[in-house]
Amino acid sequence: MAAEAVEQLRQGEAYKEEGNRWFKEANYKRALGAYHKVFCYVNGLQVPSDREISSGDTGSQRGRLPKERAEDLRALKQSTKLNMAACYLKVGEHQKCVDACTAALELGASSKAHFRRGQAYAELRNFVAAKTDLEKAQELEPDESAIAQELRKLKNSQLRGDEQERKRYAKMLGGGTDGEAALAGTEREAVPTDQDPAPTGEASDSHSQAEAASSTCVSTSPSAVAEPPLSMAPASAPATVSGTLVQPSVPECLDEASRPQCAVRELTYAWVQSDDDVKIYVPFDQSEELSGGVDESRVKVEFGEWSALLVINGTAEGKPPLGLRLGDFHRRIAPERCTCTVRGSRITLKLVKQVTERWWNLLQRAPL
């Protein structure tokens, strides 16, 4: 029985070599076919335990390899998975590359598995996971120049991606220099100062004079936070004064913003970040209901440390509200410092980071 198992292992090694030849010829599909055959031969192979060896029960079942071949079996499985991952990278099957590398890591530590999985994650725009894997690969092989080069490439890809996002969303916000100014001119946004906020319903004269003509800030209402989920029924305006920036009054910090009780129509948005915060722009030209502007009494907003919810009650009879829920942040935000500002052409959500740093991953739509 052991001889039969050894022959299966030899057949698996032969198919791996065949796959390597196809890979060198850049025939990645045939290489993958050969690599798959490796597991047709070795998946059923087992190595007897020490107890079975001591009792002499090593040949009573089929597929039992001699114990001295255990490392050969493990190495064959891991190297084949790594080679499959390399093929998947070549043919653009990045999620399959991730899966193959994960399977390889289940068989033992491997800098190649982390390196290739990091490359795949970068192609999938999962920059956080890519950075983690590449740094782990560098930890295992600190002198490997290819890993350092890939980390530099990852950073450049992120910077290029941010610039592309800025240009695309600038166009969405109006195009040309005006759109770029909307993204770049963060100093013109109605943002909270580092000073203590004025009491609810009051404002400093300086803020009132500076902001009255251009914007209205809608704060998170205490009732919306304390009694989730957020009501979709029109309500009286939050405790704000028109043209005045009011710091959100949140009785307690929530982990997650609540979900609306009814279905909503999803809003589209653009975003731009600094080391301190992320600004979300929700333009009104995406819907006829919003094109004439939005009164702050129609707006409901809620901030949690890991998600944010924006709901705009509609004016069309029989239609559900418009809404947007964002989550899966890179790190926690500070709900008590976040703001929502209603302007003439858009709503701006400002998400203040608890830790000053640049986020690697993009914002994700959270379930509504």
mmCIF file of C-alpha atoms in Angstrom:
data_model
loop_
_atom_site.group_PDB
_atom_site.id
_atom_site.type_symbol
_atom_site.label_atom_id
_atom_site.label_comp_id
_atom_site.label_asym_id
_atom_site.label_seq_id
_atom_site.Cartn_x
_atom_site.Cartn_y
_atom_site.Cartn_z
ATOM 1 C CA MET A 1 0.000 0.000 0.000
ATOM 2 C CA ALA A 2 2.864 2.394 0.827
ATOM 3 C CA ALA A 3 4.426 1.738 -2.573
ATOM 4 C CA GLU A 4 1.165 2.727 -4.276
ATOM 5 C CA ALA A 5 1.031 5.964 -2.284
ATOM 6 C CA VAL A 6 4.640 6.772 -3.162
ATOM 7 C CA GLU A 7 3.794 6.245 -6.844
ATOM 8 C CA GLN A 8 0.883 8.680 -6.539
ATOM 9 C CA LEU A 9 3.242 11.228 -5.036
ATOM 10 C CA ARG A 10 5.673 10.676 -7.906
ATOM 11 C CA GLN A 11 2.869 11.201 -10.449
ATOM 12 C CA GLY A 12 1.920 14.426 -8.712
ATOM 13 C CA GLU A 13 5.501 15.666 -8.899
ATOM 14 C CA ALA A 14 5.605 14.783 -12.602
ATOM 15 C CA TYR A 15 2.474 16.863 -13.305
ATOM 16 C CA LYS A 16 3.966 19.757 -11.403
ATOM 17 C CA GLU A 17 7.055 19.628 -13.628
ATOM 18 C CA GLU A 18 4.790 19.536 -16.673
ATOM 19 C CA GLY A 19 3.018 22.630 -15.408
ATOM 20 C CA ASN A 20 6.353 24.368 -14.926
ATOM 21 C CA ARG A 21 7.274 23.692 -18.544
ATOM 22 C CA TRP A 22 3.995 25.158 -19.786
ATOM 23 C CA PHE A 23 4.525 28.177 -17.522
ATOM 24 C CA LYS A 24 7.969 28.852 -19.024
ATOM 25 C CA GLU A 25 6.321 28.821 -22.461
ATOM 26 C CA ALA A 26 3.743 31.372 -21.178
ATOM 27 C CA ASN A 27 0.922 28.890 -21.738
ATOM 28 C CA TYR A 28 -0.703 29.594 -18.404
ATOM 29 C CA LYS A 29 -3.988 27.800 -19.031
ATOM 30 C CA ARG A 30 -2.216 24.523 -19.803
ATOM 31 C CA ALA A 31 0.043 25.074 -16.830
ATOM 32 C CA LEU A 32 -2.999 25.446 -14.598
ATOM 33 C CA GLY A 33 -4.442 22.248 -16.059
ATOM 34 C CA ALA A 34 -1.289 20.345 -15.132
ATOM 35 C CA TYR A 35 -1.169 21.850 -11.657
ATOM 36 C CA HIS A 36 -4.780 20.838 -11.026
ATOM 37 C CA LYS A 37 -3.856 17.256 -11.894
ATOM 38 C CA VAL A 38 -1.270 17.260 -9.112
ATOM 39 C CA PHE A 39 -4.065 17.360 -6.566
ATOM 40 C CA CYS A 40 -5.965 14.584 -8.317
ATOM 41 C CA TYR A 41 -3.100 12.331 -7.222
ATOM 42 C CA VAL A 42 -2.058 13.721 -3.844
ATOM 43 C CA ASN A 43 -5.264 14.941 -2.166
ATOM 44 C CA GLY A 44 -6.053 11.482 -0.792
ATOM 45 C CA LEU A 45 -2.568 10.759 0.516
ATOM 46 C CA GLN A 46 -2.041 10.559 4.260
ATOM 47 C CA VAL A 47 0.904 10.179 6.594
ATOM 48 C CA PRO A 48 0.571 7.776 9.541
ATOM 49 C CA SER A 49 0.657 9.285 13.014
ATOM 50 C CA ASP A 50 3.323 8.409 15.579
ATOM 51 C CA ARG A 51 0.818 6.247 17.440
ATOM 52 C CA GLU A 52 0.015 4.260 14.325
ATOM 53 C CA ILE A 53 3.728 3.785 13.654
ATOM 54 C CA SER A 54 4.405 2.582 17.196
ATOM 55 C CA SER A 55 1.520 0.110 16.967
ATOM 56 C CA GLY A 56 2.707 -1.150 13.584
ATOM 57 C CA ASP A 57 -0.578 -0.202 11.876
ATOM 58 C CA THR A 58 0.917 1.655 8.883
ATOM 59 C CA GLY A 59 -0.239 -0.357 5.920
ATOM 60 C CA SER A 60 -3.809 -1.318 6.677
ATOM 61 C CA GLN A 61 -5.278 1.535 4.656
ATOM 62 C CA ARG A 62 -4.703 2.755 1.126
ATOM 63 C CA GLY A 63 -3.011 6.086 0.458
ATOM 64 C CA ARG A 64 -0.593 5.916 3.404
ATOM 65 C CA LEU A 65 2.803 7.456 2.717
ATOM 66 C CA PRO A 66 5.897 6.578 4.715
ATOM 67 C CA LYS A 67 6.419 9.211 7.417
ATOM 68 C CA GLU A 68 9.733 10.290 5.902
ATOM 69 C CA ARG A 69 7.837 11.501 2.803
ATOM 70 C CA ALA A 70 5.501 13.786 4.787
ATOM 71 C CA GLU A 71 7.581 16.886 4.100
ATOM 72 C CA ASP A 72 7.764 15.996 0.380
ATOM 73 C CA LEU A 73 3.959 15.906 0.267
ATOM 74 C CA ARG A 74 3.574 19.219 2.073
ATOM 75 C CA ALA A 75 6.185 20.948 -0.082
ATOM 76 C CA LEU A 76 4.594 19.631 -3.278
ATOM 77 C CA LYS A 77 1.149 20.893 -2.311
ATOM 78 C CA GLN A 78 2.425 24.309 -1.238
ATOM 79 C CA SER A 79 4.699 24.900 -4.231
ATOM 80 C CA THR A 80 1.949 23.834 -6.621
ATOM 81 C CA LYS A 81 -0.500 26.290 -5.035
ATOM 82 C CA LEU A 82 2.133 29.019 -5.338
ATOM 83 C CA ASN A 83 2.662 28.206 -9.012
ATOM 84 C CA MET A 84 -1.090 28.300 -9.591
ATOM 85 C CA ALA A 85 -1.169 31.714 -7.937
ATOM 86 C CA ALA A 86 1.525 32.919 -10.345
ATOM 87 C CA CYS A 87 -0.585 31.697 -13.271
ATOM 88 C CA TYR A 88 -3.693 33.437 -11.964
ATOM 89 C CA LEU A 89 -1.741 36.685 -11.723
ATOM 90 C CA LYS A 90 -0.668 36.313 -15.342
ATOM 91 C CA VAL A 91 -4.205 35.720 -16.633
ATOM 92 C CA GLY A 92 -5.807 38.397 -14.458
ATOM 93 C CA GLU A 93 -7.737 36.051 -12.132
ATOM 94 C CA HIS A 94 -6.796 38.014 -9.058
ATOM 95 C CA GLN A 95 -9.326 36.624 -6.592
ATOM 96 C CA LYS A 96 -8.307 33.080 -7.531
ATOM 97 C CA CYS A 97 -4.701 34.135 -6.915
ATOM 98 C CA VAL A 98 -5.696 35.306 -3.432
ATOM 99 C CA ASP A 99 -7.415 31.977 -2.753
ATOM 100 C CA ALA A 100 -4.424 29.938 -3.988
ATOM 101 C CA CYS A 101 -1.997 31.936 -1.823
ATOM 102 C CA THR A 102 -4.246 31.529 1.200
ATOM 103 C CA ALA A 103 -4.287 27.765 0.630
ATOM 104 C CA ALA A 104 -0.486 27.800 0.359
ATOM 105 C CA LEU A 105 -0.164 29.665 3.648
ATOM 106 C CA GLU A 106 -2.323 27.047 5.348
ATOM 107 C CA LEU A 107 0.512 24.638 4.587
ATOM 108 C CA GLY A 108 3.194 26.821 6.163
ATOM 109 C CA ALA A 109 4.828 30.258 6.150
ATOM 110 C CA SER A 110 5.870 31.529 2.730
ATOM 111 C CA SER A 111 7.136 34.930 1.629
ATOM 112 C CA LYS A 112 6.130 34.097 -1.962
ATOM 113 C CA ALA A 113 2.544 33.493 -0.874
ATOM 114 C CA HIS A 114 2.383 36.856 0.897
ATOM 115 C CA PHE A 115 4.126 38.567 -2.016
ATOM 116 C CA ARG A 116 1.792 37.204 -4.690
ATOM 117 C CA ARG A 117 -1.305 37.688 -2.578
ATOM 118 C CA GLY A 118 -0.203 41.284 -1.980
ATOM 119 C CA GLN A 119 0.104 41.789 -5.738
ATOM 120 C CA ALA A 120 -3.372 40.346 -6.274
ATOM 121 C CA TYR A 121 -4.892 42.502 -3.544
ATOM 122 C CA ALA A 122 -3.327 45.580 -5.133
ATOM 123 C CA GLU A 123 -4.977 44.709 -8.451
ATOM 124 C CA LEU A 124 -8.272 44.315 -6.586
ATOM 125 C CA ARG A 125 -7.759 47.801 -5.107
ATOM 126 C CA ASN A 126 -7.615 46.383 -1.584
ATOM 127 C CA PHE A 127 -4.617 48.480 -0.623
ATOM 128 C CA VAL A 128 -4.782 47.737 3.094
ATOM 129 C CA ALA A 129 -4.556 43.958 2.590
ATOM 130 C CA ALA A 130 -1.904 44.417 -0.117
ATOM 131 C CA LYS A 131 0.290 46.492 2.178
ATOM 132 C CA THR A 132 -0.110 44.004 5.028
ATOM 133 C CA ASP A 133 0.913 41.037 2.850
ATOM 134 C CA LEU A 134 3.852 42.803 1.236
ATOM 135 C CA GLU A 135 5.180 43.950 4.590
ATOM 136 C CA LYS A 136 4.875 40.387 5.891
ATOM 137 C CA ALA A 137 6.769 39.118 2.837
ATOM 138 C CA GLN A 138 9.459 41.712 3.514
ATOM 139 C CA GLU A 139 9.640 40.606 7.139
ATOM 140 C CA LEU A 140 10.278 37.025 5.991
ATOM 141 C CA GLU A 141 12.769 38.069 3.291
ATOM 142 C CA PRO A 142 14.135 41.520 4.221
ATOM 143 C CA ASP A 143 16.830 41.489 1.531
ATOM 144 C CA GLU A 144 14.503 40.729 -1.397
ATOM 145 C CA SER A 145 14.556 43.806 -3.642
ATOM 146 C CA ALA A 146 11.429 42.766 -5.563
ATOM 147 C CA ILE A 147 9.323 43.136 -2.417
ATOM 148 C CA ALA A 148 10.606 46.646 -1.712
ATOM 149 C CA GLN A 149 9.955 47.549 -5.332
ATOM 150 C CA GLU A 150 6.389 46.228 -5.097
ATOM 151 C CA LEU A 151 5.775 48.293 -1.950
ATOM 152 C CA ARG A 152 6.916 51.431 -3.797
ATOM 153 C CA LYS A 153 4.701 50.502 -6.710
ATOM 154 C CA LEU A 154 1.761 50.033 -4.339
ATOM 155 C CA LYS A 155 2.244 53.501 -2.869
ATOM 156 C CA ASN A 156 2.427 55.047 -6.344
ATOM 157 C CA SER A 157 -0.686 53.156 -7.434
ATOM 158 C CA GLN A 158 -2.571 54.533 -4.443
ATOM 159 C CA LEU A 159 -1.461 58.086 -5.225
ATOM 160 C CA ARG A 160 -2.439 57.716 -8.898
ATOM 161 C CA GLY A 161 -5.740 56.192 -7.889
ATOM 162 C CA ASP A 162 -6.479 59.109 -5.575
ATOM 163 C CA GLU A 163 -5.727 61.570 -8.365
ATOM 164 C CA GLN A 164 -7.997 59.700 -10.775
ATOM 165 C CA GLU A 165 -10.747 59.689 -8.142
ATOM 166 C CA ARG A 166 -10.333 63.428 -7.684
ATOM 167 C CA LYS A 167 -10.583 64.140 -11.418
ATOM 168 C CA ARG A 168 -13.567 61.847 -11.931
ATOM 169 C CA TYR A 169 -15.454 63.242 -8.976
ATOM 170 C CA ALA A 170 -14.543 66.826 -9.858
ATOM 171 C CA LYS A 171 -16.302 66.236 -13.163
ATOM 172 C CA MET A 172 -19.253 64.755 -11.299
ATOM 173 C CA LEU A 173 -19.465 67.896 -9.161
ATOM 174 C CA GLY A 174 -19.534 70.219 -12.127
ATOM 175 C CA GLY A 175 -16.444 69.669 -14.259
ATOM 176 C CA GLY A 176 -13.476 71.855 -15.069
ATOM 177 C CA THR A 177 -11.890 74.203 -12.609
ATOM 178 C CA ASP A 178 -15.069 74.622 -10.581
ATOM 179 C CA GLY A 179 -15.217 70.897 -9.863
ATOM 180 C CA GLU A 180 -11.540 70.785 -8.957
ATOM 181 C CA ALA A 181 -12.058 73.721 -6.639
ATOM 182 C CA ALA A 182 -14.908 71.905 -4.919
ATOM 183 C CA LEU A 183 -12.569 69.032 -4.112
ATOM 184 C CA ALA A 184 -9.384 70.947 -3.418
ATOM 185 C CA GLY A 185 -10.753 74.009 -1.650
ATOM 186 C CA THR A 186 -11.388 72.455 1.714
ATOM 187 C CA GLU A 187 -10.749 75.797 3.393
ATOM 188 C CA ARG A 188 -14.001 77.077 1.871
ATOM 189 C CA GLU A 189 -16.067 74.280 3.407
ATOM 190 C CA ALA A 190 -18.214 74.992 6.457
ATOM 191 C CA VAL A 191 -16.145 72.955 8.915
ATOM 192 C CA PRO A 192 -16.014 72.874 12.716
ATOM 193 C CA THR A 193 -13.332 74.809 14.523
ATOM 194 C CA ASP A 194 -11.224 73.536 17.375
ATOM 195 C CA GLN A 195 -13.147 75.791 19.763
ATOM 196 C CA ASP A 196 -15.951 74.554 21.952
ATOM 197 C CA PRO A 197 -19.275 74.612 20.101
ATOM 198 C CA ALA A 198 -21.926 77.143 20.924
ATOM 199 C CA PRO A 199 -24.908 75.871 22.938
ATOM 200 C CA THR A 200 -27.657 74.171 20.921
ATOM 201 C CA GLY A 201 -29.742 76.744 19.065
ATOM 202 C CA GLU A 202 -27.118 79.510 19.509
ATOM 203 C CA ALA A 203 -24.103 80.565 17.503
ATOM 204 C CA SER A 204 -21.215 82.982 17.612
ATOM 205 C CA ASP A 205 -21.642 86.171 15.636
ATOM 206 C CA SER A 206 -18.515 85.527 13.573
ATOM 207 C CA HIS A 207 -19.786 82.192 12.305
ATOM 208 C CA SER A 208 -23.227 83.583 11.643
ATOM 209 C CA GLN A 209 -21.864 86.417 9.526
ATOM 210 C CA ALA A 210 -19.374 84.249 7.635
ATOM 211 C CA GLU A 211 -21.649 81.352 6.742
ATOM 212 C CA ALA A 212 -25.199 82.698 6.620
ATOM 213 C CA ALA A 213 -25.149 83.386 2.887
ATOM 214 C CA SER A 214 -23.817 80.044 1.704
ATOM 215 C CA SER A 215 -24.582 77.048 3.878
ATOM 216 C CA THR A 216 -26.607 75.405 6.605
ATOM 217 C CA CYS A 217 -25.247 72.696 8.859
ATOM 218 C CA VAL A 218 -27.510 69.829 9.913
ATOM 219 C CA SER A 219 -26.358 68.205 13.144
ATOM 220 C CA THR A 220 -26.965 64.705 14.312
ATOM 221 C CA SER A 221 -30.132 64.855 16.400
ATOM 222 C CA PRO A 222 -30.006 63.253 19.863
ATOM 223 C CA SER A 223 -33.252 61.394 19.264
ATOM 224 C CA ALA A 224 -32.014 59.883 16.027
ATOM 225 C CA VAL A 225 -28.966 58.489 17.769
ATOM 226 C CA ALA A 226 -30.590 57.345 20.977
ATOM 227 C CA GLU A 227 -33.559 55.634 19.333
ATOM 228 C CA PRO A 228 -32.428 53.794 16.175
ATOM 229 C CA PRO A 229 -33.431 52.983 13.538
ATOM 230 C CA LEU A 230 -33.723 56.442 12.020
ATOM 231 C CA SER A 231 -37.306 57.470 11.286
ATOM 232 C CA MET A 232 -38.165 58.157 7.657
ATOM 233 C CA ALA A 233 -41.085 60.466 8.495
ATOM 234 C CA PRO A 234 -40.519 64.194 7.917
ATOM 235 C CA ALA A 235 -39.573 65.882 11.155
ATOM 236 C CA SER A 236 -38.952 69.334 12.416
ATOM 237 C CA ALA A 237 -35.576 70.832 11.623
ATOM 238 C CA PRO A 238 -32.689 69.879 13.894
ATOM 239 C CA ALA A 239 -31.518 72.345 16.478
ATOM 240 C CA THR A 240 -29.570 74.614 14.137
ATOM 241 C CA VAL A 241 -29.571 78.227 13.094
ATOM 242 C CA SER A 242 -29.447 78.875 9.332
ATOM 243 C CA GLY A 243 -25.958 79.832 8.238
ATOM 244 C CA THR A 244 -24.425 78.694 11.480
ATOM 245 C CA LEU A 245 -22.050 75.793 11.948
ATOM 246 C CA VAL A 246 -23.314 73.702 14.850
ATOM 247 C CA GLN A 247 -21.213 70.914 16.302
ATOM 248 C CA PRO A 248 -23.199 67.650 16.312
ATOM 249 C CA SER A 249 -24.748 66.992 19.689
ATOM 250 C CA VAL A 250 -24.364 63.265 20.302
ATOM 251 C CA PRO A 251 -25.200 61.862 23.739
ATOM 252 C CA GLU A 252 -23.052 58.801 23.207
ATOM 253 C CA CYS A 253 -20.704 57.408 20.588
ATOM 254 C CA LEU A 254 -22.236 54.591 18.580
ATOM 255 C CA ASP A 255 -20.225 51.856 16.901
ATOM 256 C CA GLU A 256 -22.542 51.795 13.892
ATOM 257 C CA ALA A 257 -25.051 54.185 12.383
ATOM 258 C CA SER A 258 -28.537 52.681 12.297
ATOM 259 C CA ARG A 259 -30.271 51.365 9.182
ATOM 260 C CA PRO A 260 -33.459 52.963 7.822
ATOM 261 C CA GLN A 261 -36.724 51.179 8.502
ATOM 262 C CA CYS A 262 -37.833 51.316 4.868
ATOM 263 C CA ALA A 263 -36.150 50.922 1.500
ATOM 264 C CA VAL A 264 -34.366 53.981 0.150
ATOM 265 C CA ARG A 265 -33.149 55.045 -3.258
ATOM 266 C CA GLU A 266 -29.347 55.095 -3.194
ATOM 267 C CA LEU A 267 -27.519 58.375 -3.610
ATOM 268 C CA THR A 268 -24.293 58.724 -5.579
ATOM 269 C CA TYR A 269 -21.369 60.609 -4.094
ATOM 270 C CA ALA A 270 -17.771 61.738 -4.453
ATOM 271 C CA TRP A 271 -15.129 61.881 -1.735
ATOM 272 C CA VAL A 272 -11.729 63.326 -0.970
ATOM 273 C CA GLN A 273 -9.526 62.869 2.083
ATOM 274 C CA SER A 274 -6.838 64.622 4.060
ATOM 275 C CA ASP A 275 -4.871 63.135 6.941
ATOM 276 C CA ASP A 276 -7.470 64.538 9.348
ATOM 277 C CA ASP A 277 -10.805 63.882 7.695
ATOM 278 C CA VAL A 278 -12.805 62.574 4.738
ATOM 279 C CA LYS A 279 -15.323 64.781 2.929
ATOM 280 C CA ILE A 280 -18.264 63.194 1.144
ATOM 281 C CA TYR A 281 -19.965 65.240 -1.582
ATOM 282 C CA VAL A 282 -23.548 64.373 -2.525
ATOM 283 C CA PRO A 283 -24.522 66.519 -5.560
ATOM 284 C CA PHE A 284 -28.130 67.544 -6.119
ATOM 285 C CA ASP A 285 -28.008 67.222 -9.922
ATOM 286 C CA GLN A 286 -28.354 63.437 -9.655
ATOM 287 C CA SER A 287 -32.132 63.674 -9.062
ATOM 288 C CA GLU A 288 -34.905 66.002 -10.203
ATOM 289 C CA GLU A 289 -36.210 66.044 -6.634
ATOM 290 C CA LEU A 290 -32.925 67.559 -5.463
ATOM 291 C CA SER A 291 -32.208 69.866 -8.396
ATOM 292 C CA GLY A 292 -34.018 72.806 -6.821
ATOM 293 C CA GLY A 293 -32.085 72.472 -3.564
ATOM 294 C CA VAL A 294 -32.865 70.730 -0.284
ATOM 295 C CA ASP A 295 -34.286 72.221 2.879
ATOM 296 C CA GLU A 296 -32.415 71.058 5.960
ATOM 297 C CA SER A 297 -35.656 69.830 7.519
ATOM 298 C CA ARG A 298 -35.714 67.014 4.941
ATOM 299 C CA VAL A 299 -32.236 65.802 5.903
ATOM 300 C CA LYS A 300 -31.468 63.170 8.522
ATOM 301 C CA VAL A 301 -27.888 62.170 9.303
ATOM 302 C CA GLU A 302 -26.307 59.778 11.758
ATOM 303 C CA PHE A 303 -22.662 59.062 12.481
ATOM 304 C CA GLY A 304 -21.208 55.964 14.136
ATOM 305 C CA GLU A 305 -17.544 55.160 14.677
ATOM 306 C CA TRP A 306 -17.604 52.648 11.798
ATOM 307 C CA SER A 307 -20.397 53.937 9.540
ATOM 308 C CA ALA A 308 -22.475 56.953 8.540
ATOM 309 C CA LEU A 309 -26.058 57.287 7.321
ATOM 310 C CA LEU A 310 -27.603 60.107 5.272
ATOM 311 C CA VAL A 311 -31.306 60.162 4.383
ATOM 312 C CA ILE A 312 -33.135 62.848 2.386
ATOM 313 C CA ASN A 313 -36.914 62.653 2.619
ATOM 314 C CA GLY A 314 -38.402 63.007 -0.852
ATOM 315 C CA THR A 315 -41.059 65.398 -2.083
ATOM 316 C CA ALA A 316 -42.574 63.068 -4.712
ATOM 317 C CA GLU A 317 -45.627 61.251 -3.396
ATOM 318 C CA GLY A 318 -45.306 57.475 -3.208
ATOM 319 C CA LYS A 319 -41.530 57.443 -3.640
ATOM 320 C CA PRO A 320 -39.173 56.264 -0.870
ATOM 321 C CA PRO A 321 -36.529 58.584 0.576
ATOM 322 C CA LEU A 322 -33.072 58.977 -0.942
ATOM 323 C CA GLY A 323 -30.292 57.547 1.182
ATOM 324 C CA LEU A 324 -26.622 56.688 1.531
ATOM 325 C CA ARG A 325 -24.915 54.510 4.124
ATOM 326 C CA LEU A 326 -21.112 54.247 4.209
ATOM 327 C CA GLY A 327 -19.021 51.887 6.317
ATOM 328 C CA ASP A 328 -15.993 49.599 6.519
ATOM 329 C CA PHE A 329 -13.751 52.542 7.346
ATOM 330 C CA HIS A 330 -10.006 52.009 7.639
ATOM 331 C CA ARG A 331 -10.173 53.213 11.253
ATOM 332 C CA ARG A 332 -12.778 54.704 13.569
ATOM 333 C CA ILE A 333 -14.132 58.180 13.038
ATOM 334 C CA ALA A 334 -15.129 60.638 15.800
ATOM 335 C CA PRO A 335 -18.958 60.903 15.551
ATOM 336 C CA GLU A 336 -19.168 63.879 17.883
ATOM 337 C CA ARG A 337 -16.954 65.921 15.536
ATOM 338 C CA CYS A 338 -18.554 64.930 12.227
ATOM 339 C CA THR A 339 -20.821 67.347 10.389
ATOM 340 C CA CYS A 340 -23.361 67.481 7.604
ATOM 341 C CA THR A 341 -23.642 70.724 5.626
ATOM 342 C CA VAL A 342 -26.496 71.503 3.225
ATOM 343 C CA ARG A 343 -25.463 73.825 0.407
ATOM 344 C CA GLY A 344 -27.103 75.174 -2.702
ATOM 345 C CA SER A 345 -25.858 72.412 -5.008
ATOM 346 C CA ARG A 346 -24.834 69.567 -2.714
ATOM 347 C CA ILE A 347 -24.591 68.106 0.775
ATOM 348 C CA THR A 348 -21.156 67.731 2.349
ATOM 349 C CA LEU A 349 -20.513 65.153 5.053
ATOM 350 C CA LYS A 350 -17.308 65.634 6.991
ATOM 351 C CA LEU A 351 -16.008 62.461 8.681
ATOM 352 C CA VAL A 352 -13.309 63.350 11.207
ATOM 353 C CA LYS A 353 -10.707 60.640 11.776
ATOM 354 C CA GLN A 354 -9.796 59.622 15.305
ATOM 355 C CA VAL A 355 -6.213 58.943 14.174
ATOM 356 C CA THR A 356 -4.370 61.373 11.900
ATOM 357 C CA GLU A 357 -3.259 59.280 8.935
ATOM 358 C CA ARG A 358 -4.026 58.507 5.329
ATOM 359 C CA TRP A 359 -6.566 55.754 4.744
ATOM 360 C CA TRP A 360 -5.472 53.128 2.214
ATOM 361 C CA ASN A 361 -8.803 51.541 1.430
ATOM 362 C CA LEU A 362 -11.726 53.236 -0.281
ATOM 363 C CA LEU A 363 -14.992 53.952 1.435
ATOM 364 C CA GLN A 364 -17.486 51.145 0.999
ATOM 365 C CA ARG A 365 -21.233 51.281 0.676
ATOM 366 C CA ALA A 366 -22.660 49.617 3.757
ATOM 367 C CA PRO A 367 -25.951 47.662 3.701
ATOM 368 C CA LEU A 368 -29.001 49.911 3.817
#
